[in-house]
Coordinates of C-alpha atoms in Angstrom, one line a residue:
T21 CA 0.0 0.0 0.0
D22 CA 1.3 3.5 -0.8
T23 CA 1.4 5.3 2.5
A24 CA 1.4 8.6 0.7
I25 CA -2.3 8.3 0.2
V26 CA -3.0 7.4 3.8
S27 CA -4.0 10.1 6.3
P28 CA -1.5 10.9 9.2
P29 CA -3.9 9.7 11.9
L30 CA -4.3 6.4 10.0
L31 CA -0.5 6.0 9.8
I32 CA -0.2 6.5 13.6
L33 CA -2.9 4.0 14.3
L34 CA -1.3 1.5 11.9
E35 CA 2.0 1.7 13.7
V36 CA 0.3 1.1 17.1
L37 CA -1.7 -1.9 15.7
R38 CA 1.1 -3.5 13.6
P39 CA 2.6 -5.8 16.3
M40 CA -0.8 -6.9 17.7
P41 CA -2.4 -10.2 16.8
M42 CA -5.0 -9.8 14.0
S43 CA -7.8 -11.3 16.0
F44 CA -7.3 -8.7 18.8
V45 CA -7.0 -5.9 16.3
R46 CA -10.3 -6.7 14.7
Q47 CA -12.3 -7.5 17.9
A48 CA -10.9 -5.0 20.4
M49 CA -9.0 -2.2 18.8
L50 CA -10.7 -1.4 15.5
P51 CA -13.9 0.1 17.1
A52 CA -11.8 2.4 19.2
A53 CA -9.6 3.3 16.2
A54 CA -12.8 4.0 14.2
I55 CA -14.0 6.5 16.8
L56 CA -10.6 8.2 16.8
L57 CA -10.5 8.4 13.0
M58 CA -14.0 9.9 13.1
L59 CA -12.7 12.7 15.2
L60 CA -9.4 13.2 13.3
T61 CA -10.2 12.5 9.7
P62 CA -12.1 15.1 7.6
S63 CA -15.2 13.8 5.8
S64 CA -15.6 14.1 2.1
A65 CA -18.7 14.4 -0.1
D66 CA -19.8 11.3 -1.9
E67 CA -18.7 11.1 -5.5
P68 CA -20.8 9.6 -8.3
L69 CA -20.2 6.1 -9.3
L70 CA -19.6 6.8 -12.9
A71 CA -17.9 9.7 -14.6
V72 CA -18.9 10.8 -18.1
D73 CA -17.7 7.9 -20.1
D74 CA -15.6 7.0 -23.0
E75 CA -14.9 8.0 -26.6
C76 CA -17.5 5.6 -28.0
T77 CA -20.5 7.2 -26.3
A78 CA -21.4 9.4 -29.2
G79 CA -21.8 6.5 -31.6
D80 CA -20.3 8.6 -34.4
G81 CA -17.7 6.1 -35.5
Q82 CA -14.9 8.2 -34.2
C83 CA -14.3 6.3 -31.0
A84 CA -10.7 5.6 -30.0
L85 CA -9.2 3.5 -27.2
N86 CA -12.0 3.6 -24.7
A87 CA -11.4 3.5 -21.0
L88 CA -14.2 2.9 -18.5
Q89 CA -14.2 5.7 -16.0
V90 CA -15.5 4.2 -12.8
R91 CA -14.9 5.8 -9.4
A92 CA -14.2 3.4 -6.5
T93 CA -17.4 2.0 -5.1
K94 CA -17.7 2.0 -1.3
P95 CA -17.0 -1.0 0.9
S96 CA -19.8 -2.8 2.8
L97 CA -20.5 -3.5 6.4
E98 CA -20.1 -7.1 7.3
P99 CA -23.5 -8.4 8.7
K100 CA -23.1 -9.4 12.3
D101 CA -25.2 -12.6 12.0
V102 CA -23.2 -14.2 9.3
A103 CA -21.6 -17.4 10.4
L104 CA -20.0 -20.0 8.1
E105 CA -18.0 -23.1 8.8
E106 CA -14.8 -23.1 6.8
E107 CA -14.8 -25.8 4.2
E108 CA -11.2 -26.6 3.6
L109 CA -9.6 -27.2 0.2
E110 CA -6.7 -29.5 -0.3
E111 CA -3.5 -27.6 0.4
G112 CA -2.2 -28.1 -3.1
A113 CA -5.3 -26.5 -4.7
A114 CA -4.8 -23.0 -3.3
P115 CA -2.7 -20.4 -5.1
V116 CA 0.8 -19.6 -3.6
D117 CA 0.7 -17.4 -0.6
E118 CA -3.1 -17.5 -0.3
P119 CA -3.8 -16.5 3.3
R120 CA -6.3 -18.0 5.7
Q121 CA -8.5 -15.7 7.7
E122 CA -6.7 -16.4 11.0
D123 CA -3.3 -15.6 9.5
D124 CA -1.5 -12.3 10.1
L125 CA -2.8 -10.2 7.2
P126 CA -0.7 -7.9 5.0
Q127 CA -0.6 -4.2 5.9
E128 CA -2.9 -3.5 2.9
A129 CA -5.7 -5.6 4.6
V130 CA -5.2 -4.0 8.0
L131 CA -5.6 -0.6 6.5
A132 CA -8.7 -1.6 4.5
L133 CA -10.3 -3.1 7.7
M134 CA -9.6 0.0 9.7
Q135 CA -11.1 2.2 7.0
Q136 CA -14.2 0.0 6.7
N137 CA -14.7 0.0 10.5
S138 CA -14.3 3.7 10.5
S139 CA -17.2 4.0 8.1
E140 CA -19.2 1.7 10.2
A141 CA -18.7 3.7 13.4
L142 CA -19.6 6.9 11.6
G143 CA -22.8 5.2 10.3
A144 CA -22.3 7.1 7.0
E145 CA -22.2 4.2 4.6
K146 CA -25.5 3.1 3.0
G147 CA -26.3 0.5 0.4
I148 CA -23.0 -1.4 0.6
H149 CA -23.0 -5.1 0.1
I150 CA -19.6 -6.8 0.6
W151 CA -19.6 -9.3 3.5
H152 CA -16.3 -10.2 5.3
Y153 CA -14.7 -7.1 3.8
A154 CA -11.0 -7.3 3.0
L155 CA -10.6 -10.8 4.5
P156 CA -9.3 -13.9 2.7
C157 CA -12.0 -16.0 1.1
W158 CA -10.3 -18.7 -0.9
Y159 CA -10.7 -21.4 1.7
K160 CA -14.1 -20.2 2.9
C161 CA -15.5 -20.2 -0.7
Q162 CA -13.7 -23.4 -1.9
G163 CA -11.8 -21.3 -4.5
A164 CA -12.6 -18.4 -6.8
G165 CA -16.1 -17.6 -8.1
F166 CA -19.6 -16.8 -6.9
C167 CA -19.8 -17.2 -3.1
D168 CA -23.2 -15.9 -1.9
K169 CA -23.1 -17.6 1.5
Y170 CA -19.8 -16.0 2.6
C171 CA -19.3 -12.9 0.5
G172 CA -23.0 -11.8 0.1
P173 CA -25.7 -12.1 -2.6
N174 CA -24.2 -12.1 -6.1
N175 CA -20.8 -11.4 -4.7
A176 CA -17.7 -13.5 -5.4
C177 CA -14.3 -14.5 -4.2
C178 CA -11.8 -13.0 -6.6
H179 CA -8.2 -11.8 -7.0
Y180 CA -7.2 -8.5 -8.6
L181 CA -6.2 -9.0 -12.3
A182 CA -6.3 -12.8 -12.1
S183 CA -7.3 -13.7 -15.7
S184 CA -7.6 -17.3 -14.7
D185 CA -10.5 -16.6 -12.2
P186 CA -14.0 -17.4 -13.5
P187 CA -16.0 -14.9 -15.6
E188 CA -17.9 -13.3 -12.6
C189 CA -14.5 -11.9 -11.5
H190 CA -13.8 -10.1 -14.7
N191 CA -16.0 -7.0 -14.3
V192 CA -15.1 -6.1 -10.8
Q193 CA -14.7 -2.3 -10.4
F194 CA -13.6 -2.0 -6.7
W195 CA -11.1 -4.1 -4.8
P196 CA -10.8 -3.9 -1.0
V197 CA -7.4 -5.5 -1.3
R198 CA -5.3 -6.5 -4.3
T199 CA -2.8 -9.1 -3.0
F200 CA -5.0 -12.1 -2.3
H201 CA -8.5 -13.5 -3.0
T202 CA -11.1 -11.4 -1.2
C203 CA -14.9 -10.8 -1.4
V204 CA -16.0 -8.3 -4.1
E205 CA -19.1 -7.0 -5.7
T206 CA -19.4 -8.5 -9.2
G207 CA -22.0 -6.2 -10.5
I208 CA -23.9 -9.3 -11.7
K209 CA -27.6 -9.5 -11.3
G210 CA -29.0 -12.6 -9.6
G211 CA -31.4 -15.1 -10.9
S212 CA -31.9 -15.9 -14.6
D213 CA -33.1 -13.8 -17.5
S214 CA -35.3 -14.9 -20.4
T215 CA -32.5 -14.1 -22.9
S216 CA -28.8 -13.8 -22.8
G217 CA -29.0 -10.3 -24.2
G218 CA -28.2 -10.8 -27.9
G219 CA -28.3 -14.4 -29.1
N220 CA -26.1 -13.4 -32.0
L221 CA -23.2 -13.3 -29.6
I222 CA -23.5 -16.9 -28.5
F223 CA -20.9 -19.0 -30.3
A224 CA -21.8 -22.5 -29.1
L225 CA -23.7 -23.3 -32.3
N226 CA -20.3 -23.4 -34.2
P227 CA -18.7 -26.8 -33.5
A228 CA -15.2 -25.4 -34.5
L229 CA -15.3 -23.1 -31.6
M230 CA -15.9 -25.8 -29.0
K231 CA -12.4 -27.4 -29.4
P232 CA -8.8 -26.2 -29.3
S233 CA -7.4 -24.7 -32.5
T234 CA -4.2 -25.4 -34.4
A235 CA -3.2 -21.7 -34.4
P236 CA 0.2 -20.7 -32.9
L237 CA 0.5 -19.4 -29.4
L238 CA 1.6 -15.7 -29.3
E239 CA 3.3 -14.0 -26.4
F240 CA 3.9 -10.3 -26.4
Y241 CA 3.1 -7.0 -24.5
M242 CA 0.0 -4.9 -24.6
Y243 CA -0.2 -1.4 -23.0
R244 CA -3.2 0.6 -21.6
V245 CA -3.4 4.3 -21.1
H246 CA -5.2 4.5 -17.8
S247 CA -6.3 6.6 -14.9
D248 CA -5.5 5.9 -11.2
E249 CA -8.5 3.6 -11.0
N250 CA -8.0 -0.2 -10.8
Y251 CA -9.9 -2.7 -12.9
G252 CA -9.1 -5.4 -15.4
P253 CA -8.6 -4.9 -19.2
E254 CA -11.4 -7.1 -20.4
N255 CA -14.1 -5.5 -22.6
Q256 CA -11.6 -2.7 -23.3
N257 CA -9.1 -1.7 -25.9
M258 CA -5.3 -2.0 -25.6
A259 CA -2.3 -1.0 -27.7
N260 CA 1.4 -1.5 -28.4
I261 CA 3.7 1.3 -27.3
A262 CA 3.3 3.2 -30.6
G263 CA -0.5 2.8 -30.5
A264 CA -0.6 4.0 -26.9
L265 CA 1.4 7.1 -27.8
W266 CA -0.7 7.8 -30.8
Y267 CA -3.8 7.6 -28.6
L268 CA -2.3 10.0 -26.1
H269 CA -1.2 12.4 -28.8
N270 CA -4.4 12.3 -30.8
E271 CA -7.0 12.2 -28.0
I272 CA -5.6 13.2 -24.7
V273 CA -2.7 15.6 -24.2
W274 CA -4.1 18.6 -26.2
H275 CA -6.7 19.2 -23.5
K276 CA -5.9 22.3 -21.5
G277 CA -4.9 22.4 -17.8
L278 CA -3.4 18.9 -17.7
A279 CA -6.9 17.6 -17.9
R280 CA -5.7 14.5 -19.9
S281 CA -9.4 13.7 -20.6
G282 CA -11.0 12.6 -23.8
T283 CA -13.9 13.7 -25.9
Y284 CA -16.4 11.6 -24.0
F285 CA -14.8 11.0 -20.6
S286 CA -13.5 13.2 -17.8
T287 CA -11.3 11.2 -15.5
A288 CA -7.7 12.1 -16.1
K289 CA -5.2 9.6 -17.6
T290 CA -2.2 9.3 -15.4
R291 CA -0.2 6.2 -16.4
I292 CA 0.7 3.7 -19.1
E293 CA 0.3 0.1 -17.9
K294 CA 2.1 -2.8 -19.4
F295 CA 0.6 -6.3 -19.6
K296 CA 2.3 -9.6 -20.8
V297 CA -0.3 -11.4 -22.8
R298 CA -0.6 -14.8 -24.5
T299 CA -3.1 -15.2 -27.3
R300 CA -4.3 -18.0 -29.7
A301 CA -6.7 -17.5 -32.6
T302 CA -9.8 -19.7 -32.9
Q303 CA -10.0 -22.2 -35.7
P304 CA -12.4 -20.3 -37.9
L305 CA -10.1 -17.3 -37.7
W306 CA -6.9 -19.3 -38.3
N307 CA -8.5 -20.9 -41.3
L308 CA -8.5 -17.5 -42.9
G309 CA -4.8 -17.2 -42.1
M310 CA -5.2 -14.6 -39.3
N311 CA -4.1 -14.5 -35.6
F312 CA -6.3 -11.5 -34.9
G313 CA -9.9 -10.6 -35.5
V314 CA -11.5 -7.1 -35.7
V315 CA -11.1 -4.5 -33.0
N316 CA -14.4 -4.3 -31.2
A317 CA -15.5 -1.0 -29.5
F318 CA -16.9 -1.1 -26.0
D319 CA -19.0 1.4 -24.1
I320 CA -19.2 0.8 -20.3
T321 CA -18.1 -2.8 -21.0
K322 CA -20.8 -3.3 -23.7
C323 CA -19.7 -4.1 -27.2
T324 CA -21.1 -1.5 -29.6
G325 CA -19.5 -2.5 -32.9
P326 CA -18.6 -3.0 -35.6
Y327 CA -21.8 -4.5 -37.1
S328 CA -23.5 -5.1 -33.7
C329 CA -20.5 -7.4 -32.7
T330 CA -21.8 -10.4 -34.7
N331 CA -18.2 -11.5 -35.1
F332 CA -18.3 -13.3 -31.8
K333 CA -20.8 -15.9 -33.1
E334 CA -18.7 -16.7 -36.2
Y335 CA -15.2 -16.4 -34.7
G336 CA -15.6 -16.7 -30.9
Y337 CA -14.1 -14.1 -28.5
A338 CA -11.0 -13.6 -30.5
V339 CA -8.5 -10.9 -29.7
G340 CA -8.8 -8.1 -32.2
C341 CA -6.1 -5.8 -33.8
E342 CA -6.0 -2.7 -35.9
S343 CA -3.1 -1.0 -37.6
W344 CA -2.7 1.7 -40.2
S345 CA 0.1 0.2 -42.3
N346 CA -2.4 -0.9 -45.0
K347 CA -6.1 -0.4 -45.8
A348 CA -6.9 -4.1 -45.0
S349 CA -6.1 -3.7 -41.3
A350 CA -7.1 -0.1 -40.9
F351 CA -10.6 -0.9 -39.7
P352 CA -12.9 0.3 -38.0
H353 CA -10.9 3.5 -37.6
S354 CA -10.1 4.0 -41.3
Q355 CA -10.3 7.8 -41.0
W356 CA -6.7 7.7 -39.6
Y357 CA -5.2 5.7 -42.4
G358 CA -2.3 7.8 -43.8
K359 CA -2.6 10.2 -40.8
N360 CA -1.1 8.1 -38.0
K361 CA 2.7 8.7 -38.3
Y362 CA 3.7 6.5 -35.4
P363 CA 5.5 3.6 -37.0
G364 CA 3.8 0.2 -36.4
A365 CA 1.0 1.7 -34.2
T366 CA -1.4 -1.0 -33.3
W367 CA -4.6 -1.2 -31.2
Y368 CA -6.1 -4.4 -29.7
S369 CA -9.3 -5.4 -28.1
L370 CA -9.9 -8.1 -25.4
P371 CA -13.5 -9.2 -25.5
G372 CA -14.7 -10.1 -22.0
T373 CA -17.8 -11.5 -20.3
C374 CA -21.3 -10.7 -21.3
P375 CA -20.4 -8.0 -23.9
S376 CA -24.0 -7.6 -25.0
R377 CA -24.7 -5.8 -21.7
G378 CA -23.2 -2.8 -20.0
L379 CA -21.9 -2.4 -16.5
G380 CA -24.5 -3.2 -13.9
Q381 CA -26.7 -5.0 -16.5
K382 CA -24.9 -8.3 -16.7
T383 CA -26.6 -11.5 -15.4
R384 CA -25.5 -15.0 -14.4
T385 CA -27.3 -16.4 -17.5
C386 CA -25.5 -13.9 -19.7
L387 CA -22.2 -14.9 -18.2
Q388 CA -22.9 -18.5 -19.1
H389 CA -23.9 -17.8 -22.7
E390 CA -21.3 -15.1 -23.3
P391 CA -18.2 -16.1 -21.4
G392 CA -15.7 -13.9 -23.2
G393 CA -12.2 -14.8 -24.2
A394 CA -10.2 -14.8 -21.0
C395 CA -9.1 -18.3 -20.1
G396 CA -10.6 -19.3 -16.8
N397 CA -8.6 -21.8 -14.7
S398 CA -5.9 -21.9 -17.5
T399 CA -2.7 -20.0 -18.2
T400 CA -2.4 -21.2 -21.8
P401 CA -5.0 -20.1 -24.3
T402 CA -6.4 -23.1 -26.3
G403 CA -8.1 -21.2 -29.1
E404 CA -11.5 -22.4 -28.1
G405 CA -14.2 -19.8 -28.5
N406 CA -14.0 -18.9 -24.8
C407 CA -10.2 -19.2 -24.2
T408 CA -8.3 -16.9 -26.6
Y409 CA -6.1 -14.9 -24.2
Q410 CA -4.4 -14.7 -20.8
F411 CA -2.9 -11.5 -19.3
E412 CA -0.6 -10.5 -16.5
K413 CA 0.2 -6.9 -15.5
V414 CA 3.9 -6.4 -15.3
G415 CA 4.5 -2.7 -14.9
E416 CA 3.6 0.9 -15.5
V417 CA 5.1 4.3 -16.2
S418 CA 3.5 7.6 -15.2
I419 CA 2.7 10.2 -18.0
N420 CA 4.4 12.9 -15.9
D421 CA 7.7 10.9 -15.9
L422 CA 7.4 10.2 -19.6
E423 CA 7.1 13.9 -20.3
G424 CA 9.7 14.9 -17.7
L425 CA 7.1 16.9 -15.8
Q426 CA 8.4 17.4 -12.3
S427 CA 5.9 20.0 -11.0
P428 CA 2.5 20.0 -12.6
T429 CA 1.4 22.9 -10.4
T430 CA 4.3 25.1 -11.5
F431 CA 3.8 24.0 -15.1
Q432 CA 0.2 25.2 -15.1
A433 CA 1.0 28.4 -13.2
M434 CA 3.5 29.3 -16.0
G435 CA 0.8 28.8 -18.6
G436 CA 2.2 25.5 -19.8
L437 CA 0.5 23.3 -22.3
E438 CA 1.4 19.7 -23.2
Y439 CA 0.4 20.1 -26.8
N440 CA -1.4 22.6 -29.0
K441 CA -3.1 21.1 -32.1
Q442 CA -3.0 24.4 -33.9
T443 CA 0.7 25.1 -33.4
D444 CA 1.8 21.4 -33.3
K445 CA 3.9 22.1 -30.3
G446 CA 3.6 22.6 -26.5
V447 CA 4.2 25.6 -24.3
H448 CA 7.1 25.1 -21.8
M449 CA 7.1 21.5 -23.1
S450 CA 8.5 20.0 -26.2
F451 CA 7.9 16.2 -25.8
W452 CA 4.8 16.2 -28.1
D453 CA 6.1 18.6 -30.7
G454 CA 5.7 17.2 -34.3
K455 CA 2.7 15.0 -34.4
E456 CA 3.2 14.2 -38.1
D457 CA 7.0 14.0 -37.9
V458 CA 7.9 10.3 -38.2
T459 CA 11.3 10.9 -36.7
A460 CA 9.8 12.7 -33.7
C461 CA 7.2 10.0 -33.3
Q462 CA 9.9 7.2 -33.4
K463 CA 11.9 9.1 -30.7
R464 CA 8.9 9.1 -28.4
I465 CA 8.5 5.4 -29.0
D466 CA 12.1 4.8 -28.2
T467 CA 11.9 7.0 -25.0
L468 CA 9.0 5.1 -23.6
T469 CA 10.5 1.7 -24.5
A470 CA 13.7 2.7 -22.7
M471 CA 11.8 3.8 -19.6
F472 CA 10.1 0.5 -19.3
K473 CA 13.3 -1.3 -19.8
A474 CA 15.1 0.7 -17.2
K475 CA 12.3 0.3 -14.6
Y476 CA 11.8 -3.4 -15.3
P477 CA 15.1 -4.7 -16.5
D478 CA 14.3 -8.4 -15.9
L479 CA 11.3 -8.5 -18.2
P480 CA 12.2 -10.3 -21.5
D481 CA 12.2 -8.6 -24.8
L482 CA 9.1 -9.7 -26.7
P483 CA 8.6 -8.3 -30.2
D484 CA 5.2 -7.0 -31.4
P485 CA 3.4 -9.6 -33.5
E486 CA 2.2 -8.6 -37.0
C487 CA -1.4 -7.3 -37.0
D488 CA -2.6 -9.6 -39.7
F489 CA -6.3 -8.7 -39.5
N490 CA -7.8 -8.3 -43.0
Q491 CA -11.2 -6.7 -43.1
Y492 CA -12.0 -8.0 -46.5
K493 CA -11.3 -11.7 -45.5
F494 CA -12.9 -11.3 -42.1
Y495 CA -16.1 -9.8 -43.5
H496 CA -16.1 -11.8 -46.7
K497 CA -19.9 -12.5 -46.4
R498 CA -20.7 -8.8 -46.4

């Protein structure tokens, strides 16, 4: 946990509680700590759950790399009458370092428990639904997945950014802790619905998508331009380094006041995340000689195109790519063909669970019929319709560091601008000068590549794969 974001009273309490047994901390000390926090910690007004959302909202075909702008949801109060006998799993079945509830918990969990109990003492939190907040759940829930009896109705036991967890863990927007499996709100509605929300997205009618493919396994890096919020990359768009920089240059950094917002979202971008991914094409896609399908657009985790996302039925939940090196692969954003001067710039899409429905509208039935492409309980994609990719976050670089911006406050006070589209240069900053200068674009690519290499020297060098998507072959029936 970054102690820079923790209030001074909380740090003092943490130091006092650190040597004490966890059971004593929870039962005896936390209520008193909560009361003290109530007196020492200033309150803040509630923020809305969703900010104005991504570039695809307008539906005008101009959407770029979308990024779901979700503010952290609030934790829940654990019901006092919940009692559950622990059902042990075999020791070998649990992930490495998965704690039990009676273990001494990491500092992150202690902080989360203190903050949750502070909210309880204040009586200010309403409508919150996570049981056994910030506690380990793997053994109580017999592994990852829905765990209504321990975590609460429609809640699950999940681990942050664990692509091998089941589908219900792949749309979580708030994590009490991020270092072990804990109870979370899934955002999934209970019960069953009459339809899965778009039968054209169900691929099970194609026998070729129900078995492993003969396509090669690819391993490479994807990058995401992201805010300070924490949620997985499914049902979102990704990029290679050149594609991420093009997105920043074309959509983000020209907004005044270091807003770093987009046309249709307001939460500022702050960092560039790096993920190691493994992908395998489905057999129908590989039969066309392609490792990648079309880049799908997503709006609040709902697939919005192209062509109503009917590609999932024919090709499964294949990873998509788009580049502007030729017309065949420059789709669905063909308006930038010939205008994107970042060499090799590529965008990707990772179709996730229940893409026919948006955030808060997904159901258990939809998860069963539209499982997405992340490989649950597997680290090696098989190329089946529901197992086309696996991911692992391996690093990040801040945008301030990339630009060499040491004092944003001073920069703004001096009238600084990251980039001005009219003059094609910044004010008191030169990093983004020359949007259509190929040499300048390549220099920016080399700079970011070198920064990741210096910060994470042990990561292997993995070359970008060719974006072999061909819109004419892919949509040959149109």
